[in-house]
Short mmCIF file of C-alpha atoms in Angstrom, two decimals:
data_model
loop_
_atom_site.label_atom_id
_atom_site.label_comp_id
_atom_site.label_asym_id
_atom_site.label_seq_id
_atom_site.Cartn_x
_atom_site.Cartn_y
_atom_site.Cartn_z
CA UNK A 1 -6.97 -13.70 5.07
CA UNK A 2 -4.94 -17.08 4.24
CA UNK A 3 -6.84 -20.67 3.07
CA UNK A 4 -6.28 -24.43 3.81
CA UNK A 5 -6.57 -27.39 1.83
CA UNK A 6 -8.82 -29.79 3.52
CA UNK A 7 -6.38 -31.95 4.76
CA UNK A 8 -4.61 -29.09 6.57
CA UNK A 9 -7.58 -28.18 8.40
CA UNK A 10 -7.09 -28.43 12.07
CA UNK A 11 -8.90 -28.15 15.40
CA UNK A 12 -7.99 -25.02 16.92
CA UNK A 13 -9.36 -23.88 20.92
CA UNK A 14 -8.72 -20.54 22.21
CA UNK A 15 -8.94 -19.69 25.37
CA UNK A 16 -10.13 -15.63 25.53
CA UNK A 17 -12.44 -15.74 29.18
CA UNK A 18 -12.55 -12.97 31.72
CA UNK A 19 -13.07 -9.73 29.76
CA UNK A 20 -13.82 -7.77 26.46
CA UNK A 21 -10.17 -7.01 26.40
CA UNK A 22 -9.38 -10.87 25.65
CA UNK A 23 -12.55 -11.72 24.59
CA UNK A 24 -12.60 -9.48 21.53
CA UNK A 25 -9.15 -10.13 20.09
CA UNK A 26 -9.73 -13.81 20.82
CA UNK A 27 -12.86 -13.65 18.72
CA UNK A 28 -11.55 -11.96 15.74
CA UNK A 29 -8.79 -14.74 15.91
CA UNK A 30 -11.26 -17.40 15.61
CA UNK A 31 -12.95 -15.23 13.06
CA UNK A 32 -9.74 -15.41 11.09
CA UNK A 33 -9.09 -19.02 11.67
CA UNK A 34 -12.82 -19.61 10.67
CA UNK A 35 -12.28 -18.25 7.00
CA UNK A 36 -9.06 -20.73 6.51
CA UNK A 37 -11.17 -23.45 7.01
CA UNK A 38 -10.29 -24.30 10.43
CA UNK A 39 -12.52 -25.64 13.67
CA UNK A 40 -12.40 -23.41 16.62
CA UNK A 41 -13.78 -23.53 19.38
CA UNK A 42 -13.97 -20.64 22.12
CA UNK A 43 -13.30 -21.50 25.52
CA UNK A 44 -15.12 -18.82 27.89
CA UNK A 45 -15.51 -18.78 32.28
CA UNK A 46 -18.85 -18.46 32.28
CA UNK A 47 -19.02 -15.07 33.60
CA UNK A 48 -21.77 -12.56 33.25
CA UNK A 49 -19.63 -10.24 30.87
CA UNK A 50 -18.95 -12.97 28.70
CA UNK A 51 -22.93 -13.80 28.63
CA UNK A 52 -24.32 -9.85 27.87
CA UNK A 53 -21.39 -9.70 25.12
CA UNK A 54 -20.46 -12.97 23.29
CA UNK A 55 -23.79 -13.70 21.44
CA UNK A 56 -23.83 -11.77 19.13
CA UNK A 57 -20.08 -11.43 18.58
CA UNK A 58 -19.42 -14.98 18.10
CA UNK A 59 -18.47 -15.98 14.60
CA UNK A 60 -21.10 -18.14 12.56
CA UNK A 61 -19.43 -22.00 12.74
CA UNK A 62 -17.22 -20.98 16.68
CA UNK A 63 -18.25 -22.90 19.04
CA UNK A 64 -18.17 -22.61 22.52
CA UNK A 65 -17.53 -24.32 25.71
CA UNK A 66 -17.45 -22.69 29.37
CA UNK A 67 -14.43 -23.65 31.67
CA UNK A 68 -14.64 -22.05 35.15
CA UNK A 69 -11.97 -19.79 36.59
CA UNK A 70 -11.07 -18.58 39.63
CA UNK A 71 -8.11 -15.36 40.20
CA UNK A 72 -4.85 -16.89 40.61
CA UNK A 73 -4.59 -14.98 44.16
CA UNK A 74 -8.07 -17.08 45.37
CA UNK A 75 -6.89 -20.34 47.64
CA UNK A 76 -10.01 -22.18 46.19
CA UNK A 77 -8.29 -21.91 42.63
CA UNK A 78 -5.75 -24.41 44.38
CA UNK A 79 -8.48 -26.26 46.44
CA UNK A 80 -10.70 -26.89 43.29
CA UNK A 81 -7.70 -26.92 40.52
CA UNK A 82 -7.77 -31.01 40.44
CA UNK A 83 -11.74 -30.52 39.31
CA UNK A 84 -10.90 -28.00 36.77
CA UNK A 85 -8.27 -29.92 35.59
CA UNK A 86 -10.59 -33.02 34.79
CA UNK A 87 -13.03 -30.57 33.18
CA UNK A 88 -10.43 -29.08 31.28
CA UNK A 89 -9.07 -32.43 30.14
CA UNK A 90 -12.71 -33.40 29.01
CA UNK A 91 -12.72 -30.94 26.94
CA UNK A 92 -9.99 -31.28 25.22
CA UNK A 93 -10.08 -35.23 24.92
CA UNK A 94 -13.49 -34.08 23.07
CA UNK A 95 -11.85 -31.17 20.72
CA UNK A 96 -9.02 -32.75 20.40
CA UNK A 97 -6.85 -29.29 19.73
CA UNK A 98 -3.89 -29.29 17.81
CA UNK A 99 -2.92 -25.91 19.54
CA UNK A 100 -4.67 -23.71 22.24
CA UNK A 101 -4.41 -20.24 21.80
CA UNK A 102 -4.46 -18.32 24.93
CA UNK A 103 -4.85 -14.59 25.36
CA UNK A 104 -3.96 -13.79 28.66
CA UNK A 105 -5.69 -13.41 32.16
CA UNK A 106 -6.15 -15.96 35.00
CA UNK A 107 -8.95 -17.45 33.15
CA UNK A 108 -5.76 -18.99 30.95
CA UNK A 109 -4.09 -20.75 33.75
CA UNK A 110 -6.53 -24.26 33.55
CA UNK A 111 -6.70 -24.66 29.44
CA UNK A 112 -2.60 -23.72 29.58
CA UNK A 113 -1.93 -26.46 32.67
CA UNK A 114 -4.20 -29.11 30.49
CA UNK A 115 -2.57 -28.29 27.05
CA UNK A 116 0.74 -28.61 28.64
CA UNK A 117 -0.26 -32.31 30.47
CA UNK A 118 -1.80 -32.99 27.10
CA UNK A 119 1.58 -32.14 25.27
CA UNK A 120 -1.01 -29.80 22.79
CA UNK A 121 1.77 -26.63 21.76
CA UNK A 122 0.47 -23.39 23.20
CA UNK A 123 0.52 -19.82 21.86
CA UNK A 124 0.41 -16.96 24.27
CA UNK A 125 -0.51 -13.65 23.41
CA UNK A 126 0.24 -10.69 25.43
CA UNK A 127 -1.92 -7.43 24.44
CA UNK A 128 -0.24 -4.26 27.25
CA UNK A 129 3.16 -3.49 27.57
CA UNK A 130 3.87 -5.24 30.48
CA UNK A 131 2.31 -8.57 30.66
CA UNK A 132 0.20 -10.07 33.21
CA UNK A 133 0.99 -12.25 36.16
CA UNK A 134 -0.62 -15.27 34.04
CA UNK A 135 0.76 -14.61 30.98
CA UNK A 136 4.19 -14.30 32.78
CA UNK A 137 3.60 -17.63 34.73
CA UNK A 138 2.82 -19.74 31.62
CA UNK A 139 5.19 -18.81 29.19
CA UNK A 140 7.40 -21.28 30.08
CA UNK A 141 5.07 -24.08 29.22
CA UNK A 142 3.94 -22.00 25.58
CA UNK A 143 5.49 -23.02 22.11
CA UNK A 144 5.23 -19.42 20.88
CA UNK A 145 4.48 -15.79 22.25
CA UNK A 146 3.12 -13.24 20.49
CA UNK A 147 2.97 -9.63 21.43
CA UNK A 148 2.01 -6.37 20.85
CA UNK A 149 4.38 -3.05 22.28
CA UNK A 150 8.19 -4.00 21.70
CA UNK A 151 9.82 -3.18 25.25
CA UNK A 152 7.30 -6.49 26.52
CA UNK A 153 9.85 -9.50 25.20
CA UNK A 154 12.47 -8.28 28.14
CA UNK A 155 9.59 -9.38 30.89
CA UNK A 156 9.70 -12.94 28.72
CA UNK A 157 11.90 -15.96 28.44
CA UNK A 158 14.77 -15.22 26.52
CA UNK A 159 14.61 -18.80 24.46
CA UNK A 160 11.32 -18.57 23.52
CA UNK A 161 9.94 -17.88 20.58
CA UNK A 162 8.05 -14.74 20.26
CA UNK A 163 6.70 -13.17 17.23
CA UNK A 164 4.99 -9.25 16.98
CA UNK A 165 1.29 -9.47 16.38
CA UNK A 166 -0.44 -6.28 17.67
CA UNK A 167 -3.91 -6.61 18.98
CA UNK A 168 -6.30 -8.40 17.22
CA UNK A 169 -9.29 -5.71 16.63
CA UNK A 170 -13.13 -6.77 16.18
CA UNK A 171 -13.23 -7.00 12.46
CA UNK A 172 -15.79 -3.89 12.30
CA UNK A 173 -13.27 -2.02 13.29
CA UNK A 174 -11.47 -2.27 10.00
CA UNK A 175 -14.33 -0.27 8.77
CA UNK A 176 -12.64 3.39 10.77
CA UNK A 177 -12.13 6.01 8.26
CA UNK A 178 -10.05 8.75 9.33
CA UNK A 179 -12.32 12.28 9.98
CA UNK A 180 -11.36 15.89 9.20
CA UNK A 181 -12.75 18.80 11.12
CA UNK A 182 -14.92 21.08 8.88
CA UNK A 183 -16.96 23.67 10.90
CA UNK A 184 -17.69 21.95 13.97
CA UNK A 185 -15.39 19.82 16.49
CA UNK A 186 -16.08 16.42 17.65
CA UNK A 187 -14.87 14.87 20.64
CA UNK A 188 -15.66 11.36 21.75
CA UNK A 189 -15.07 10.33 25.90
CA UNK A 190 -14.69 7.07 26.53
CA UNK A 191 -15.08 6.95 30.60
CA UNK A 192 -14.23 3.93 30.39
CA UNK A 193 -15.80 0.70 32.50
CA UNK A 194 -13.43 0.33 35.28
CA UNK A 195 -12.17 3.51 37.74
CA UNK A 196 -15.03 5.27 35.42
CA UNK A 197 -16.79 7.28 38.56
CA UNK A 198 -13.24 9.49 38.86
CA UNK A 199 -12.38 10.21 35.28
CA UNK A 200 -15.88 11.29 34.24
CA UNK A 201 -15.94 13.79 36.74
CA UNK A 202 -12.91 14.80 35.99
CA UNK A 203 -14.25 15.48 32.24
CA UNK A 204 -17.16 16.95 32.72
CA UNK A 205 -15.77 19.80 35.03
CA UNK A 206 -12.90 20.09 32.52
CA UNK A 207 -15.17 20.81 29.92
CA UNK A 208 -17.20 23.06 31.56
CA UNK A 209 -14.14 25.48 32.39
CA UNK A 210 -13.44 24.65 28.82
CA UNK A 211 -16.71 26.40 27.74
CA UNK A 212 -16.35 29.07 30.50
CA UNK A 213 -12.69 29.79 29.18
CA UNK A 214 -13.02 29.62 25.67
CA UNK A 215 -16.55 30.03 24.36
CA UNK A 216 -16.46 30.27 20.73
CA UNK A 217 -14.44 26.77 20.88
CA UNK A 218 -17.03 25.25 23.12
CA UNK A 219 -19.47 26.66 20.21
CA UNK A 220 -17.76 24.43 17.51
CA UNK A 221 -17.49 21.54 19.90
CA UNK A 222 -19.88 18.22 19.85
CA UNK A 223 -19.23 15.81 23.10
CA UNK A 224 -20.06 12.05 22.71
CA UNK A 225 -19.50 10.41 25.68
CA UNK A 226 -19.56 6.96 25.82
CA UNK A 227 -20.11 6.16 29.64
CA UNK A 228 -20.84 2.58 29.87
CA UNK A 229 -23.92 1.21 30.47
CA UNK A 230 -23.79 0.80 34.25
CA UNK A 231 -22.70 4.49 34.10
CA UNK A 232 -24.64 6.18 32.22
CA UNK A 233 -27.63 7.73 34.28
CA UNK A 234 -24.68 8.89 36.77
CA UNK A 235 -22.46 10.55 33.99
CA UNK A 236 -25.74 12.07 32.36
CA UNK A 237 -26.80 13.95 36.18
CA UNK A 238 -22.83 15.34 36.12
CA UNK A 239 -23.76 17.41 33.10
CA UNK A 240 -27.16 18.27 34.24
CA UNK A 241 -25.66 19.79 38.16
CA UNK A 242 -22.76 21.15 35.90
CA UNK A 243 -24.57 22.41 32.38
CA UNK A 244 -21.04 22.59 30.30
CA UNK A 245 -21.89 26.02 28.67
CA UNK A 246 -22.67 25.79 25.27
CA UNK A 247 -21.58 22.89 24.53
CA UNK A 248 -23.39 19.74 22.11
CA UNK A 249 -23.28 17.02 24.39
CA UNK A 250 -24.85 13.36 24.07
CA UNK A 251 -24.10 10.54 26.48
CA UNK A 252 -24.51 6.77 25.34
CA UNK A 253 -24.81 4.07 28.04
CA UNK A 254 -23.19 1.49 25.21
CA UNK A 255 -23.07 1.33 21.49
CA UNK A 256 -22.14 -1.78 19.23
CA UNK A 257 -21.75 1.54 15.99
CA UNK A 258 -17.96 2.12 17.48
CA UNK A 259 -16.46 2.48 14.03
CA UNK A 260 -19.37 5.14 13.16
CA UNK A 261 -18.21 6.91 16.65
CA UNK A 262 -14.36 6.66 16.41
CA UNK A 263 -14.84 7.82 12.35
CA UNK A 264 -16.85 11.12 13.74
CA UNK A 265 -14.08 12.04 15.86
CA UNK A 266 -11.58 15.00 15.61
CA UNK A 267 -10.17 14.38 19.03
CA UNK A 268 -10.88 11.55 22.01
CA UNK A 269 -10.63 10.88 25.67
CA UNK A 270 -9.39 7.84 26.49
CA UNK A 271 -8.11 4.98 29.33
CA UNK A 272 -4.81 3.76 27.75
CA UNK A 273 -6.46 -0.45 27.24
CA UNK A 274 -4.17 -1.85 24.48
CA UNK A 275 -7.21 -2.24 22.63
CA UNK A 276 -8.28 1.10 22.67
CA UNK A 277 -4.97 2.19 21.73
CA UNK A 278 -4.64 0.51 18.73
CA UNK A 279 -8.39 1.00 17.74
CA UNK A 280 -7.35 4.74 17.66
CA UNK A 281 -4.36 3.76 16.00
CA UNK A 282 -6.56 2.24 12.74
CA UNK A 283 -8.57 5.44 12.69
CA UNK A 284 -5.66 7.73 13.05
CA UNK A 285 -7.50 9.55 15.66
CA UNK A 286 -5.58 12.12 18.01
CA UNK A 287 -6.18 11.32 21.64
CA UNK A 288 -5.40 11.88 24.93
CA UNK A 289 -4.71 9.25 27.22
CA UNK A 290 -6.17 8.90 30.71
CA UNK A 291 -4.34 5.46 32.04
CA UNK A 292 -6.14 3.35 34.74
CA UNK A 293 -3.91 3.51 37.92
CA UNK A 294 -3.66 0.29 40.34
CA UNK A 295 -3.26 -2.36 37.94
CA UNK A 296 -0.88 -5.40 37.70
CA UNK A 297 2.40 -3.60 36.18
CA UNK A 298 1.12 -0.26 35.40
CA UNK A 299 0.13 -1.99 32.25
CA UNK A 300 -1.91 0.80 30.99
CA UNK A 301 0.68 3.45 32.11
CA UNK A 302 3.28 1.49 30.04
CA UNK A 303 1.07 1.80 27.06
CA UNK A 304 0.11 5.04 27.23
CA UNK A 305 3.90 6.13 28.04
CA UNK A 306 4.69 4.06 24.44
CA UNK A 307 2.19 5.82 22.32
CA UNK A 308 3.28 8.84 23.65
CA UNK A 309 7.03 8.62 23.06
CA UNK A 310 6.27 8.07 19.23
CA UNK A 311 4.41 11.49 19.44
CA UNK A 312 1.63 9.85 18.86
CA UNK A 313 -0.75 11.28 22.00
CA UNK A 314 -0.89 13.15 25.04
CA UNK A 315 -0.99 11.68 28.54
CA UNK A 316 -2.69 13.12 31.32
CA UNK A 317 -1.89 11.01 34.54
CA UNK A 318 -4.85 10.11 37.02
CA UNK A 319 -2.87 12.19 39.71
CA UNK A 320 -3.49 15.02 37.59
CA UNK A 321 -7.50 15.10 37.37
CA UNK A 322 -7.07 15.97 41.01
CA UNK A 323 -7.59 19.53 39.28
CA UNK A 324 -9.08 19.89 36.00
CA UNK A 325 -6.37 22.60 35.07
CA UNK A 326 -4.16 20.03 33.12
CA UNK A 327 -6.98 18.46 30.93
CA UNK A 328 -8.26 21.54 29.80
CA UNK A 329 -4.89 23.01 28.68
CA UNK A 330 -4.46 19.69 26.87
CA UNK A 331 -8.46 20.01 25.38
CA UNK A 332 -7.74 23.89 24.92
CA UNK A 333 -4.67 23.36 22.56
CA UNK A 334 -5.69 20.20 20.86
CA UNK A 335 -9.34 21.43 19.64
CA UNK A 336 -7.83 25.16 18.53
CA UNK A 337 -4.53 23.58 17.50
CA UNK A 338 -5.39 21.58 14.09
CA UNK A 339 -1.62 20.95 13.11
CA UNK A 340 -1.33 19.63 16.50
CA UNK A 341 -4.00 17.41 16.01
CA UNK A 342 -1.89 16.74 12.76
CA UNK A 343 0.63 15.96 14.29
CA UNK A 344 -0.87 13.20 16.57
CA UNK A 345 -2.40 11.73 13.32
CA UNK A 346 0.28 11.42 11.28
CA UNK A 347 2.06 10.00 14.26
CA UNK A 348 -0.18 7.63 15.31
CA UNK A 349 -0.82 5.71 11.98
CA UNK A 350 2.05 3.82 11.65
CA UNK A 351 1.57 2.36 14.66
CA UNK A 352 -1.36 0.54 13.54
CA UNK A 353 -2.00 -3.35 12.53
CA UNK A 354 -4.70 -3.95 10.45
CA UNK A 355 -3.87 -7.92 10.12
CA UNK A 356 -2.81 -8.72 13.81
CA UNK A 357 -5.56 -11.07 13.93
CA UNK A 358 -3.71 -12.60 10.48
CA UNK A 359 -0.53 -12.41 12.43
CA UNK A 360 -1.77 -14.67 15.23
CA UNK A 361 -3.47 -16.88 13.02
CA UNK A 362 -0.42 -17.87 11.35
CA UNK A 363 1.64 -17.93 14.53
CA UNK A 364 -1.08 -20.96 15.15
CA UNK A 365 -0.67 -22.72 12.60
CA UNK A 366 3.41 -22.94 12.46
CA UNK A 367 2.74 -23.97 16.48
CA UNK A 368 0.36 -26.54 15.45
CA UNK A 369 2.77 -27.82 12.79
CA UNK A 370 5.61 -27.66 14.90
CA UNK A 371 7.05 -25.08 12.41
CA UNK A 372 9.26 -22.15 12.98
#
């Protein structure tokens, strides 16, 4: 972590509302900037998911404020835009930021417009392999664009300054320790909060078949299934209706101990959100990715393909889950073949960016000082 002299202390505004995939990386950068002595204000949108998660996650000394937001496709956004801009201007007038970091999503729209009108340098961060609509629209106003996946630069304005940073992860994730299997094999399943029903059904069915077809593997296998608080009861019922043979299964709704579970995992099944991909990389965890379909630009599919091209993961498409055989075959191969897991581990570790928050903070400081 860096440090600054007192006369270089800046006021920094970070817009990271919307989802955990935007909020947690933004809070990680906030903690880094605060450690450097800057005054940091985090701008949220007031969504319930932020209130549920942010209370314990806001770094000490970091202020928060709320600016309401609407989806870009919502006609009411443009009806209320003058009001939102006035609200944004009031926040900017109070905070007087030297720079704005916008983590993407529709919640960045009004803060970036306000910053542009106020002549405050804008730093955008794009976590995924395909930029979202907000980043595409706002990139023309940005001083600097921080990116994660190399291929994303082809979607960005040619003459913009871009910086490869990776995804800033929660500080506690730096404590993930790679795990080496002994007698017991631990499979970590992260069902995801979106589109979780279909993937959870498919995983439970695949594990049941695996235990039937490969009883010796089933006896060694311990499953930790993190289903999400809203899905916990449904997933428990799935396992109860279709007992997974001899498997030892623990279903968890929500946990603040992800580094612990990552460190216990010999293999993971996960969606392909950017933060999840790079948490797996940080821990060197062999993984099967099941990208969520129907998202803008198929960005989870693009994330998964990039990792797959590096030989770092196996990918099972949502379409392949119509029958469990593809997932069963993939699970059996990786659980029974330590060399295959080791190959994935060696390929994914170099993709980790443990210093991503520091890289983004460097870009913000440079933008505020008008440095290249």
